[in-house]
PDB file of C-alpha atoms in Angstrom:
ATOM      1  CA  UNK R   1      17.218  34.026 -54.001  1.00 94.00           C
ATOM      2  CA  UNK R   2      17.881  33.382 -50.281  1.00 97.00           C
ATOM      3  CA  UNK R   3      15.833  31.536 -47.244  1.00 97.00           C
ATOM      4  CA  UNK R   4      16.202  30.936 -43.771  1.00 97.00           C
ATOM      5  CA  UNK R   5      15.303  28.053 -42.552  1.00 97.00           C
ATOM      6  CA  UNK R   6      15.048  26.449 -38.318  1.00 97.00           C
ATOM      7  CA  UNK R   7      15.897  23.245 -36.979  1.00 96.00           C
ATOM      8  CA  UNK R   8      16.684  25.213 -33.679  1.00 94.00           C
ATOM      9  CA  UNK R   9      14.304  27.363 -30.909  1.00 94.00           C
ATOM     10  CA  UNK R  10      16.155  30.300 -32.982  1.00 95.00           C
ATOM     11  CA  UNK R  11      15.080  33.314 -35.475  1.00 95.00           C
ATOM     12  CA  UNK R  12      16.805  35.764 -36.630  1.00 93.00           C
ATOM     13  CA  UNK R  13      15.493  38.858 -36.464  1.00 85.00           C
ATOM     14  CA  UNK R  14      15.025  41.325 -39.358  1.00 89.00           C
ATOM     15  CA  UNK R  15      15.585  38.620 -42.149  1.00 92.00           C
ATOM     16  CA  UNK R  16      15.145  41.720 -44.388  1.00 93.00           C
ATOM     17  CA  UNK R  17      17.785  43.209 -43.213  1.00 94.00           C
ATOM     18  CA  UNK R  18      20.148  39.335 -42.975  1.00 96.00           C
ATOM     19  CA  UNK R  19      19.595  39.513 -46.939  1.00 96.00           C
ATOM     20  CA  UNK R  20      20.322  42.662 -47.841  1.00 95.00           C
ATOM     21  CA  UNK R  21      23.681  42.261 -45.728  1.00 95.00           C
ATOM     22  CA  UNK R  22      24.222  39.258 -47.734  1.00 97.00           C
ATOM     23  CA  UNK R  23      23.180  40.383 -51.149  1.00 96.00           C
ATOM     24  CA  UNK R  24      25.388  43.277 -49.946  1.00 95.00           C
ATOM     25  CA  UNK R  25      28.423  40.566 -49.915  1.00 96.00           C
ATOM     26  CA  UNK R  26      27.839  38.918 -52.725  1.00 97.00           C
ATOM     27  CA  UNK R  27      27.698  41.800 -54.792  1.00 95.00           C
ATOM     28  CA  UNK R  28      30.884  43.543 -53.205  1.00 94.00           C
ATOM     29  CA  UNK R  29      32.509  40.608 -53.674  1.00 95.00           C
ATOM     30  CA  UNK R  30      31.769  40.494 -57.593  1.00 96.00           C
ATOM     31  CA  UNK R  31      30.097  37.378 -57.499  1.00 97.00           C
ATOM     32  CA  UNK R  32      25.464  36.705 -58.643  1.00 97.00           C
ATOM     33  CA  UNK R  33      23.641  35.045 -56.008  1.00 97.00           C
ATOM     34  CA  UNK R  34      21.729  32.245 -56.504  1.00 97.00           C
ATOM     35  CA  UNK R  35      19.992  30.263 -54.429  1.00 97.00           C
ATOM     36  CA  UNK R  36      21.894  30.124 -50.463  1.00 98.00           C
ATOM     37  CA  UNK R  37      20.066  28.500 -48.023  1.00 98.00           C
ATOM     38  CA  UNK R  38      20.753  29.249 -44.354  1.00 98.00           C
ATOM     39  CA  UNK R  39      20.003  26.454 -41.494  1.00 98.00           C
ATOM     40  CA  UNK R  40      20.302  27.509 -38.059  1.00 98.00           C
ATOM     41  CA  UNK R  41      20.376  24.015 -35.799  1.00 98.00           C
ATOM     42  CA  UNK R  42      21.262  23.163 -32.525  1.00 97.00           C
ATOM     43  CA  UNK R  43      24.874  20.973 -31.758  1.00 96.00           C
ATOM     44  CA  UNK R  44      23.287  17.402 -32.131  1.00 96.00           C
ATOM     45  CA  UNK R  45      21.574  18.355 -36.144  1.00 97.00           C
ATOM     46  CA  UNK R  46      24.956  19.935 -36.738  1.00 96.00           C
ATOM     47  CA  UNK R  47      27.114  16.795 -35.619  1.00 97.00           C
ATOM     48  CA  UNK R  48      25.281  14.509 -37.288  1.00 96.00           C
ATOM     49  CA  UNK R  49      25.634  16.540 -41.036  1.00 95.00           C
ATOM     50  CA  UNK R  50      29.464  16.457 -39.638  1.00 93.00           C
ATOM     51  CA  UNK R  51      29.897  12.665 -39.363  1.00 95.00           C
ATOM     52  CA  UNK R  52      26.832  11.495 -41.813  1.00 94.00           C
ATOM     53  CA  UNK R  53      28.432  13.483 -45.085  1.00 92.00           C
ATOM     54  CA  UNK R  54      32.035  14.712 -43.726  1.00 91.00           C
ATOM     55  CA  UNK R  55      32.829  11.350 -41.198  1.00 92.00           C
ATOM     56  CA  UNK R  56      34.445  14.012 -38.471  1.00 93.00           C
ATOM     57  CA  UNK R  57      32.983  13.219 -35.047  1.00 94.00           C
ATOM     58  CA  UNK R  58      33.477  16.969 -33.470  1.00 92.00           C
ATOM     59  CA  UNK R  59      31.024  19.817 -32.409  1.00 92.00           C
ATOM     60  CA  UNK R  60      31.321  22.698 -34.831  1.00 93.00           C
ATOM     61  CA  UNK R  61      29.617  26.131 -35.423  1.00 95.00           C
ATOM     62  CA  UNK R  62      29.125  25.219 -39.493  1.00 96.00           C
ATOM     63  CA  UNK R  63      29.313  23.240 -42.694  1.00 96.00           C
ATOM     64  CA  UNK R  64      28.519  24.267 -46.013  1.00 96.00           C
ATOM     65  CA  UNK R  65      27.155  22.645 -48.717  1.00 97.00           C
ATOM     66  CA  UNK R  66      28.876  24.206 -51.989  1.00 97.00           C
ATOM     67  CA  UNK R  67      26.844  24.529 -55.151  1.00 97.00           C
ATOM     68  CA  UNK R  68      28.173  27.511 -56.543  1.00 97.00           C
ATOM     69  CA  UNK R  69      28.856  27.383 -60.479  1.00 96.00           C
ATOM     70  CA  UNK R  70      30.659  30.082 -62.320  1.00 94.00           C
ATOM     71  CA  UNK R  71      30.624  32.823 -60.491  1.00 95.00           C
ATOM     72  CA  UNK R  72      26.602  32.507 -59.450  1.00 98.00           C
ATOM     73  CA  UNK R  73      27.320  31.677 -55.423  1.00 98.00           C
ATOM     74  CA  UNK R  74      24.329  29.013 -54.236  1.00 98.00           C
ATOM     75  CA  UNK R  75      24.917  26.668 -51.735  1.00 98.00           C
ATOM     76  CA  UNK R  76      23.555  25.466 -47.504  1.00 98.00           C
ATOM     77  CA  UNK R  77      24.870  26.980 -44.041  1.00 98.00           C
ATOM     78  CA  UNK R  78      23.768  25.566 -41.057  1.00 98.00           C
ATOM     79  CA  UNK R  79      24.708  27.139 -38.780  1.00 98.00           C
ATOM     80  CA  UNK R  80      24.346  25.796 -34.781  1.00 98.00           C
ATOM     81  CA  UNK R  81      23.197  28.072 -33.153  1.00 97.00           C
ATOM     82  CA  UNK R  82      24.523  26.466 -29.883  1.00 97.00           C
ATOM     83  CA  UNK R  83      27.821  26.280 -31.058  1.00 97.00           C
ATOM     84  CA  UNK R  84      27.820  30.257 -31.832  1.00 97.00           C
ATOM     85  CA  UNK R  85      25.756  30.856 -28.639  1.00 97.00           C
ATOM     86  CA  UNK R  86      29.229  29.195 -27.101  1.00 97.00           C
ATOM     87  CA  UNK R  87      31.966  31.035 -28.989  1.00 96.00           C
ATOM     88  CA  UNK R  88      30.356  34.827 -28.387  1.00 97.00           C
ATOM     89  CA  UNK R  89      31.241  33.822 -24.951  1.00 97.00           C
ATOM     90  CA  UNK R  90      34.682  32.060 -25.391  1.00 96.00           C
ATOM     91  CA  UNK R  91      35.326  34.799 -27.253  1.00 94.00           C
ATOM     92  CA  UNK R  92      33.817  38.369 -25.573  1.00 96.00           C
ATOM     93  CA  UNK R  93      32.078  39.134 -28.335  1.00 95.00           C
ATOM     94  CA  UNK R  94      28.484  40.486 -28.696  1.00 94.00           C
ATOM     95  CA  UNK R  95      25.664  37.004 -29.898  1.00 96.00           C
ATOM     96  CA  UNK R  96      25.143  38.884 -32.987  1.00 94.00           C
ATOM     97  CA  UNK R  97      28.163  39.543 -33.702  1.00 95.00           C
ATOM     98  CA  UNK R  98      29.413  36.511 -33.602  1.00 96.00           C
ATOM     99  CA  UNK R  99      26.139  35.209 -35.808  1.00 97.00           C
ATOM    100  CA  UNK R 100      27.064  37.282 -38.222  1.00 96.00           C
ATOM    101  CA  UNK R 101      31.238  35.999 -38.082  1.00 96.00           C
ATOM    102  CA  UNK R 102      29.545  32.900 -38.281  1.00 97.00           C
ATOM    103  CA  UNK R 103      27.018  33.876 -41.388  1.00 97.00           C
ATOM    104  CA  UNK R 104      29.829  35.607 -43.020  1.00 97.00           C
ATOM    105  CA  UNK R 105      32.346  33.178 -43.179  1.00 97.00           C
ATOM    106  CA  UNK R 106      29.895  30.312 -44.221  1.00 97.00           C
ATOM    107  CA  UNK R 107      29.226  33.177 -47.627  1.00 98.00           C
ATOM    108  CA  UNK R 108      33.059  33.739 -48.662  1.00 97.00           C
ATOM    109  CA  UNK R 109      33.216  30.295 -48.205  1.00 96.00           C
ATOM    110  CA  UNK R 110      31.183  29.834 -50.932  1.00 97.00           C
ATOM    111  CA  UNK R 111      33.157  32.421 -52.901  1.00 96.00           C
ATOM    112  CA  UNK R 112      36.450  30.905 -52.897  1.00 95.00           C
ATOM    113  CA  UNK R 113      37.451  31.462 -49.820  1.00 94.00           C
ATOM    114  CA  UNK R 114      39.952  28.834 -47.798  1.00 92.00           C
ATOM    115  CA  UNK R 115      41.415  29.015 -44.372  1.00 90.00           C
ATOM    116  CA  UNK R 116      43.877  25.967 -44.530  1.00 91.00           C
ATOM    117  CA  UNK R 117      46.433  27.812 -44.137  1.00 94.00           C
ATOM    118  CA  UNK R 118      48.046  30.462 -42.070  1.00 96.00           C
ATOM    119  CA  UNK R 119      47.695  32.943 -44.275  1.00 96.00           C
ATOM    120  CA  UNK R 120      44.337  31.760 -45.304  1.00 95.00           C
ATOM    121  CA  UNK R 121      42.758  32.582 -42.126  1.00 94.00           C
ATOM    122  CA  UNK R 122      44.635  36.050 -42.071  1.00 96.00           C
ATOM    123  CA  UNK R 123      42.021  36.440 -45.062  1.00 94.00           C
ATOM    124  CA  UNK R 124      39.563  34.898 -43.968  1.00 93.00           C
ATOM    125  CA  UNK R 125      39.253  36.569 -40.186  1.00 94.00           C
ATOM    126  CA  UNK R 126      40.233  40.226 -42.488  1.00 96.00           C
ATOM    127  CA  UNK R 127      37.427  39.644 -45.084  1.00 95.00           C
ATOM    128  CA  UNK R 128      34.779  38.285 -41.689  1.00 95.00           C
ATOM    129  CA  UNK R 129      35.320  41.632 -39.960  1.00 94.00           C
ATOM    130  CA  UNK R 130      34.787  43.617 -43.015  1.00 94.00           C
ATOM    131  CA  UNK R 131      32.012  42.127 -44.093  1.00 95.00           C
ATOM    132  CA  UNK R 132      29.843  42.220 -40.282  1.00 93.00           C
ATOM    133  CA  UNK R 133      30.733  45.936 -39.927  1.00 93.00           C
ATOM    134  CA  UNK R 134      28.923  46.017 -43.518  1.00 90.00           C
ATOM    135  CA  UNK R 135      26.246  45.344 -41.379  1.00 89.00           C
ATOM    136  CA  UNK R 136      26.056  47.795 -39.338  1.00 76.00           C
ATOM    137  CA  UNK R 137      25.902  50.434 -42.186  1.00 66.00           C
ATOM    138  CA  UNK R 138      22.427  52.419 -43.759  1.00 59.00           C
ATOM    139  CA  UNK R 139      21.450  50.255 -47.089  1.00 51.00           C
TER     140      UNK R 139
END
């Protein structure tokens, strides 16, 4: 089950389209869907989680808490809407594309993809682009 929570002045435009897209990503990677919770929040909200749970005193666009087991993807994905807006401007992409990139990024982490090494980063970016393209395919 996919749920969306809001700790910021923000709402997804079409929950059903996002849910269908996320389900397609999960199936496309040969995983099963468990409980997945996206929480859209502010910079300050995510900063406090980053500091409390990870010991990092920095702003970030996303934090994932992985509860996946075997081949069932489950977890909490916290996304700073403020960071997404800033990154969209920084990388000269529209907000929706950057949001989809970050949403896919968190989901990919829960399915075992990492971005620590250059090789992992390259694969992660390729996968993000692939998943963003899926969003625009008629379901």
